[in-house]
C-alpha positions as a printed Julia matrix, in Angstrom:
115×3 Matrix{Float64}:
 -29.09  -148.35  195.05
 -31.62  -151.17  195.14
 -31.35  -153.88  197.81
 -30.77  -157.3   196.3
 -33.48  -159.92  196.95
 -30.8   -162.29  198.31
 -29.4   -159.72  200.73
 -30.57  -160.56  204.23
 -31.45  -157.99  206.89
 -29.21  -158.06  209.92
 -29.81  -156.85  213.43
 -27.59  -156.48  216.46
 -28.12  -156.91  220.19
 -25.19  -155.95  222.4
 -24.24  -155.96  226.07
 -21.72  -153.5   227.46
 -20.02  -154.56  230.69
 -18.17  -152.14  232.96
 -15.83  -153.91  235.37
 -14.37  -152.8   238.67
 -10.68  -153.18  239.56
 -11.28  -156.87  240.41
 -12.97  -157.54  237.04
 -16.4   -157.88  238.69
 -19.32  -156.4   236.7
 -20.05  -152.96  238.09
 -22.51  -151.83  235.42
 -24.36  -153.61  232.63
 -26.12  -151.97  229.7
 -27.79  -153.57  226.71
 -28.82  -152.22  223.35
 -31.17  -153.49  220.64
 -31.4   -150.55  218.22
 -34.07  -152.19  216.02
 -36.26  -152.42  219.13
 -35.55  -148.85  220.19
 -33.37  -149.87  223.14
 -30.06  -148.05  223.55
 -27.76  -148.35  226.58
 -30.55  -149.64  228.84
 -29.12  -150.31  232.32
 -29.72  -153.76  233.8
 -28.52  -155.66  236.85
 -28.34  -159.15  235.32
 -27.95  -160.89  231.96
 -28.3   -164.53  230.96
 -27.36  -165.49  227.43
 -27.5   -169.0   226.02
 -26.18  -170.15  222.67
 -26.61  -173.57  221.07
 -23.47  -175.23  219.72
 -24.94  -177.55  217.1
 -21.66  -179.39  216.53
 -21.05  -180.24  220.2
 -24.77  -180.45  221.04
 -24.35  -178.29  224.1
 -25.46  -174.96  225.48
 -22.88  -172.23  225.83
 -23.79  -169.71  228.51
 -22.86  -166.28  229.75
 -24.37  -165.3   233.12
 -23.5   -161.88  234.49
 -24.85  -159.75  237.29
 -23.66  -156.58  238.94
 -22.2   -156.69  242.41
 -25.11  -154.6   243.69
 -27.87  -156.88  242.32
 -30.21  -157.44  245.29
 -30.65  -161.1   246.21
 -34.44  -160.73  246.34
 -34.39  -159.34  242.79
 -32.17  -162.24  241.68
 -34.71  -164.72  243.06
 -37.51  -163.0   241.11
 -35.32  -162.85  237.99
 -34.69  -166.61  238.12
 -38.4   -167.31  238.64
 -39.31  -165.22  235.62
 -36.61  -166.96  233.54
 -38.05  -170.37  234.47
 -41.57  -169.27  233.47
 -40.24  -167.79  230.24
 -38.34  -171.02  229.52
 -41.56  -173.03  229.88
 -43.31  -170.75  227.38
 -40.39  -170.83  224.93
 -40.12  -174.6   225.25
 -43.82  -175.05  224.53
 -43.68  -172.68  221.55
 -40.61  -174.43  220.13
 -41.72  -178.04  220.67
 -45.53  -178.02  221.14
 -44.83  -180.31  224.13
 -47.46  -179.04  226.58
 -46.79  -181.74  229.2
 -43.12  -180.96  229.65
 -43.82  -177.21  229.54
 -46.33  -177.78  232.35
 -43.62  -179.57  234.39
 -41.29  -176.6   233.94
 -44.08  -174.23  235.08
 -44.74  -176.43  238.11
 -41.02  -176.35  238.93
 -41.09  -172.54  238.62
 -43.92  -172.41  241.16
 -42.11  -174.83  243.51
 -38.98  -172.68  243.17
 -40.97  -169.5   243.9
 -42.34  -171.03  247.1
 -38.95  -172.4   248.19
 -37.25  -169.06  247.59
 -40.13  -167.32  249.39
 -41.19  -165.2   246.42
 -44.78  -166.44  246.92
 -46.6   -168.17  249.77
């Protein structure tokens, strides 16, 4: 059977959350089969979705109860740096992207990730 020209390719990324008796994440795994990732363990997940109608971000932030605080600090720093790169790629606004990068560095110093 031939694929129709109008038929779009779909892909799936999923997060599986195992909860303890208090409904606190005990284990997180994510899969992105098209990228060759299946049931990859992780300690934290941040997902953001844009609601175009309400003009607001919808967020899901999860981390396991055994996520080390020092790792969480590094995770946040890397998210801030990644956000600056994504923002610049999406908007071509180099000045604001630079401000986000500067904030990431200030954050890294304040959280004692770097000197």
